Amino acid sequence: MHPHGDTITSPGNPWLKRLRHAASRGGFAGSVLAESPHLLHEALRSGIEIERVFASERMAPEVAETLPTHRRIPLHPVADRLFGKVATTARSQGVLALVRLPSWDPDAVGRGLVMALDGIQDPGNAGTIVRSAEAFGASGVVFLQGSASPANPKTLRASAGSLFRLPFLNRISSDAFLELVRKRQKTLYHADARGGIPLAESVLSSDCAIVIGSETHGVAPVIAEHSTAVAVPTSTVDSLNASIAASIILYEHARRMAAK
């Protein structure tokens, strides 16, 4: 049996306060908020630490059946009228979990393709890039300072569980990132819709790092100075959404590596 508390019925319940804090601040005391049955399933599948699970009254019996008994993860039913007030989505699916993201050191981001996010402030874009990075075989992701946090519930949700598995480094300065690239002897590229080498004509080496900048400002000048610009050519539109451009570059890199 799972540790199963009484139904939470008070808006002042300490656990609800923790959930609200995690929802607004992108984490609480090392735990981050994973929302939806899918993210709970991915957390279980990935073997990461799940501190507690919260489910609306209507979902609690179904959620209890999905939790492996040997892990003894505490499950807290929450009154339906309160659950919607702590959920981060407009239409909640009735499941919230406090989980702990893996802690990675720089060595975990190994050989192969590394994606770096520079000034990607939209958590949906950031999470989608991480999801594509895992899908197309990247060895890790670097969140440069000024990008959305991987602990943001929206980033986590957009990653669809990839942040539970793909090594990532967070809040890395441009200088520290460039030093990491130099030590690993990686070839460095950055996406530039306005002046880069067309993707089809670029080299994209097997062991490289690709920086995706914000749609408004691009990458930091110091990054641009030390990297080769690559562009995804478009017709009739000036540029692509950052996550779409990243996904196209990731796919092209994976396609070329498979062809070799």
mmCIF file of N, CA, C and O in Angstrom, residues 50-92:
data_model
loop_
_atom_site.group_PDB
_atom_site.id
_atom_site.type_symbol
_atom_site.label_atom_id
_atom_site.label_comp_id
_atom_site.label_asym_id
_atom_site.label_seq_id
_atom_site.Cartn_x
_atom_site.Cartn_y
_atom_site.Cartn_z
ATOM 1 N N ILE A 50 10.843 10.996 -6.478
ATOM 2 C CA ILE A 50 9.520 11.628 -6.407
ATOM 3 C C ILE A 50 9.197 11.801 -4.935
ATOM 4 O O ILE A 50 9.010 10.823 -4.203
ATOM 5 N N GLU A 51 9.158 13.050 -4.489
ATOM 6 C CA GLU A 51 8.966 13.311 -3.070
ATOM 7 C C GLU A 51 7.535 12.993 -2.639
ATOM 8 O O GLU A 51 7.308 12.256 -1.683
ATOM 9 N N ARG A 52 6.558 13.559 -3.349
ATOM 10 C CA ARG A 52 5.156 13.338 -3.029
ATOM 11 C C ARG A 52 4.316 13.569 -4.272
ATOM 12 O O ARG A 52 4.701 14.306 -5.176
ATOM 13 N N VAL A 53 3.140 12.940 -4.268
ATOM 14 C CA VAL A 53 2.186 13.104 -5.359
ATOM 15 C C VAL A 53 0.887 13.634 -4.779
ATOM 16 O O VAL A 53 0.448 13.213 -3.701
ATOM 17 N N PHE A 54 0.272 14.557 -5.500
ATOM 18 C CA PHE A 54 -1.005 15.143 -5.105
ATOM 19 C C PHE A 54 -1.992 14.930 -6.243
ATOM 20 O O PHE A 54 -1.656 15.176 -7.404
ATOM 21 N N ALA A 55 -3.178 14.481 -5.909
ATOM 22 C CA ALA A 55 -4.177 14.218 -6.941
ATOM 23 C C ALA A 55 -5.526 14.751 -6.489
ATOM 24 O O ALA A 55 -5.853 14.727 -5.294
ATOM 25 N N SER A 56 -6.301 15.246 -7.436
ATOM 26 C CA SER A 56 -7.660 15.660 -7.105
ATOM 27 C C SER A 56 -8.436 14.436 -6.618
ATOM 28 O O SER A 56 -8.086 13.290 -6.927
ATOM 29 N N GLU A 57 -9.466 14.683 -5.851
ATOM 30 C CA GLU A 57 -10.242 13.559 -5.296
ATOM 31 C C GLU A 57 -10.692 12.589 -6.377
ATOM 32 O O GLU A 57 -10.625 11.369 -6.197
ATOM 33 N N ARG A 58 -11.134 13.124 -7.501
ATOM 34 C CA ARG A 58 -11.647 12.248 -8.559
ATOM 35 C C ARG A 58 -10.541 11.408 -9.200
ATOM 36 O O ARG A 58 -10.798 10.318 -9.711
ATOM 37 N N MET A 59 -9.284 11.930 -9.172
ATOM 38 C CA MET A 59 -8.187 11.209 -9.814
ATOM 39 C C MET A 59 -7.397 10.322 -8.868
ATOM 40 O O MET A 59 -6.649 9.441 -9.305
ATOM 41 N N ALA A 60 -7.553 10.525 -7.563
ATOM 42 C CA ALA A 60 -6.701 9.837 -6.589
ATOM 43 C C ALA A 60 -6.717 8.318 -6.720
ATOM 44 O O ALA A 60 -5.647 7.685 -6.702
ATOM 45 N N PRO A 61 -7.879 7.657 -6.861
ATOM 46 C CA PRO A 61 -7.853 6.196 -6.980
ATOM 47 C C PRO A 61 -7.081 5.719 -8.209
ATOM 48 O O PRO A 61 -6.327 4.738 -8.139
ATOM 49 N N GLU A 62 -7.253 6.420 -9.323
ATOM 50 C CA GLU A 62 -6.545 6.034 -10.549
ATOM 51 C C GLU A 62 -5.044 6.247 -10.411
ATOM 52 O O GLU A 62 -4.245 5.402 -10.839
ATOM 53 N N VAL A 63 -4.653 7.361 -9.793
ATOM 54 C CA VAL A 63 -3.239 7.646 -9.609
ATOM 55 C C VAL A 63 -2.598 6.618 -8.683
ATOM 56 O O VAL A 63 -1.473 6.158 -8.910
ATOM 57 N N ALA A 64 -3.304 6.232 -7.637
ATOM 58 C CA ALA A 64 -2.766 5.255 -6.679
ATOM 59 C C ALA A 64 -2.390 3.952 -7.372
ATOM 60 O O ALA A 64 -1.399 3.308 -7.010
ATOM 61 N N GLU A 65 -3.156 3.577 -8.379
ATOM 62 C CA GLU A 65 -2.877 2.324 -9.085
ATOM 63 C C GLU A 65 -1.627 2.403 -9.945
ATOM 64 O O GLU A 65 -1.037 1.366 -10.282
ATOM 65 N N THR A 66 -1.206 3.620 -10.319
ATOM 66 C CA THR A 66 -0.032 3.759 -11.180
ATOM 67 C C THR A 66 1.272 3.808 -10.391
ATOM 68 O O THR A 66 2.343 3.639 -10.969
ATOM 69 N N LEU A 67 1.197 4.042 -9.087
ATOM 70 C CA LEU A 67 2.413 4.180 -8.285
ATOM 71 C C LEU A 67 2.923 2.805 -7.865
ATOM 72 O O LEU A 67 2.179 2.019 -7.275
ATOM 73 N N PRO A 68 4.187 2.486 -8.157
ATOM 74 C CA PRO A 68 4.732 1.180 -7.763
ATOM 75 C C PRO A 68 4.780 1.059 -6.248
ATOM 76 O O PRO A 68 5.265 1.957 -5.558
ATOM 77 N N THR A 69 4.299 -0.048 -5.738
ATOM 78 C CA THR A 69 4.194 -0.218 -4.284
ATOM 79 C C THR A 69 5.554 -0.210 -3.599
ATOM 80 O O THR A 69 5.681 0.272 -2.465
ATOM 81 N N HIS A 70 6.585 -0.723 -4.281
ATOM 82 C CA HIS A 70 7.885 -0.836 -3.615
ATOM 83 C C HIS A 70 8.536 0.522 -3.365
ATOM 84 O O HIS A 70 9.421 0.640 -2.512
ATOM 85 N N ARG A 71 8.096 1.560 -4.079
ATOM 86 C CA ARG A 71 8.705 2.882 -3.875
ATOM 87 C C ARG A 71 8.030 3.670 -2.760
ATOM 88 O O ARG A 71 8.589 4.652 -2.279
ATOM 89 N N ARG A 72 6.846 3.261 -2.360
ATOM 90 C CA ARG A 72 6.125 3.872 -1.246
ATOM 91 C C ARG A 72 6.129 5.410 -1.341
ATOM 92 O O ARG A 72 6.559 6.117 -0.426
ATOM 93 N N ILE A 73 5.649 5.903 -2.440
ATOM 94 C CA ILE A 73 5.574 7.350 -2.664
ATOM 95 C C ILE A 73 4.304 7.880 -2.013
ATOM 96 O O ILE A 73 3.201 7.414 -2.319
ATOM 97 N N PRO A 74 4.410 8.848 -1.104
ATOM 98 C CA PRO A 74 3.205 9.384 -0.454
ATOM 99 C C PRO A 74 2.255 10.015 -1.467
ATOM 100 O O PRO A 74 2.684 10.752 -2.368
ATOM 101 N N LEU A 75 0.977 9.715 -1.324
ATOM 102 C CA LEU A 75 -0.061 10.262 -2.192
ATOM 103 C C LEU A 75 -1.062 11.033 -1.340
ATOM 104 O O LEU A 75 -1.592 10.509 -0.361
ATOM 105 N N HIS A 76 -1.323 12.275 -1.725
ATOM 106 C CA HIS A 76 -2.247 13.132 -0.997
ATOM 107 C C HIS A 76 -3.438 13.487 -1.882
ATOM 108 O O HIS A 76 -3.279 14.231 -2.858
ATOM 109 N N PRO A 77 -4.651 13.007 -1.574
ATOM 110 C CA PRO A 77 -5.831 13.508 -2.290
ATOM 111 C C PRO A 77 -6.090 14.964 -1.890
ATOM 112 O O PRO A 77 -5.856 15.363 -0.751
ATOM 113 N N VAL A 78 -6.546 15.756 -2.860
ATOM 114 C CA VAL A 78 -6.850 17.170 -2.620
ATOM 115 C C VAL A 78 -8.285 17.432 -3.076
ATOM 116 O O VAL A 78 -8.691 16.993 -4.155
ATOM 117 N N ALA A 79 -9.036 18.123 -2.241
ATOM 118 C CA ALA A 79 -10.407 18.452 -2.607
ATOM 119 C C ALA A 79 -10.438 19.113 -3.980
ATOM 120 O O ALA A 79 -9.616 19.986 -4.275
ATOM 121 N N ASP A 80 -11.364 18.678 -4.813
ATOM 122 C CA ASP A 80 -11.433 19.188 -6.183
ATOM 123 C C ASP A 80 -11.512 20.711 -6.229
ATOM 124 O O ASP A 80 -10.899 21.349 -7.092
ATOM 125 N N ARG A 81 -12.232 21.301 -5.276
ATOM 126 C CA ARG A 81 -12.408 22.763 -5.293
ATOM 127 C C ARG A 81 -11.103 23.498 -5.017
ATOM 128 O O ARG A 81 -10.949 24.666 -5.382
ATOM 129 N N LEU A 82 -10.150 22.811 -4.368
ATOM 130 C CA LEU A 82 -8.857 23.431 -4.068
ATOM 131 C C LEU A 82 -7.803 23.113 -5.120
ATOM 132 O O LEU A 82 -6.883 23.909 -5.333
ATOM 133 N N PHE A 83 -7.939 21.973 -5.766
ATOM 134 C CA PHE A 83 -6.874 21.524 -6.653
ATOM 135 C C PHE A 83 -6.639 22.510 -7.794
ATOM 136 O O PHE A 83 -5.501 22.812 -8.151
ATOM 137 N N GLY A 84 -7.715 23.012 -8.372
ATOM 138 C CA GLY A 84 -7.571 23.946 -9.485
ATOM 139 C C GLY A 84 -6.856 25.221 -9.127
ATOM 140 O O GLY A 84 -6.298 25.904 -9.997
ATOM 141 N N LYS A 85 -6.840 25.561 -7.835
ATOM 142 C CA LYS A 85 -6.199 26.803 -7.397
ATOM 143 C C LYS A 85 -4.681 26.674 -7.270
ATOM 144 O O LYS A 85 -3.983 27.684 -7.205
ATOM 145 N N VAL A 86 -4.175 25.446 -7.212
ATOM 146 C CA VAL A 86 -2.722 25.263 -7.142
ATOM 147 C C VAL A 86 -2.158 24.731 -8.453
ATOM 148 O O VAL A 86 -0.945 24.768 -8.662
ATOM 149 N N ALA A 87 -3.018 24.266 -9.346
ATOM 150 C CA ALA A 87 -2.551 23.788 -10.642
ATOM 151 C C ALA A 87 -2.045 24.961 -11.465
ATOM 152 O O ALA A 87 -2.485 26.095 -11.311
ATOM 153 N N THR A 88 -1.094 24.695 -12.365
ATOM 154 C CA THR A 88 -0.500 25.762 -13.172
ATOM 155 C C THR A 88 -1.110 25.847 -14.563
ATOM 156 O O THR A 88 -0.771 26.751 -15.321
ATOM 157 N N THR A 89 -1.980 24.917 -14.913
ATOM 158 C CA THR A 89 -2.606 24.936 -16.227
ATOM 159 C C THR A 89 -4.078 25.313 -16.084
ATOM 160 O O THR A 89 -4.705 25.077 -15.050
ATOM 161 N N ALA A 90 -4.632 25.880 -17.151
ATOM 162 C CA ALA A 90 -6.033 26.311 -17.115
ATOM 163 C C ALA A 90 -6.969 25.122 -16.935
ATOM 164 O O ALA A 90 -7.969 25.204 -16.212
ATOM 165 N N ARG A 91 -6.650 24.029 -17.588
ATOM 166 C CA ARG A 91 -7.450 22.804 -17.463
ATOM 167 C C ARG A 91 -6.579 21.714 -16.862
ATOM 168 O O ARG A 91 -5.907 20.966 -17.578
ATOM 169 N N SER A 92 -6.605 21.631 -15.565
ATOM 170 C CA SER A 92 -5.743 20.674 -14.879
ATOM 171 C C SER A 92 -6.195 19.240 -15.140
ATOM 172 O O SER A 92 -7.391 18.959 -15.259
#
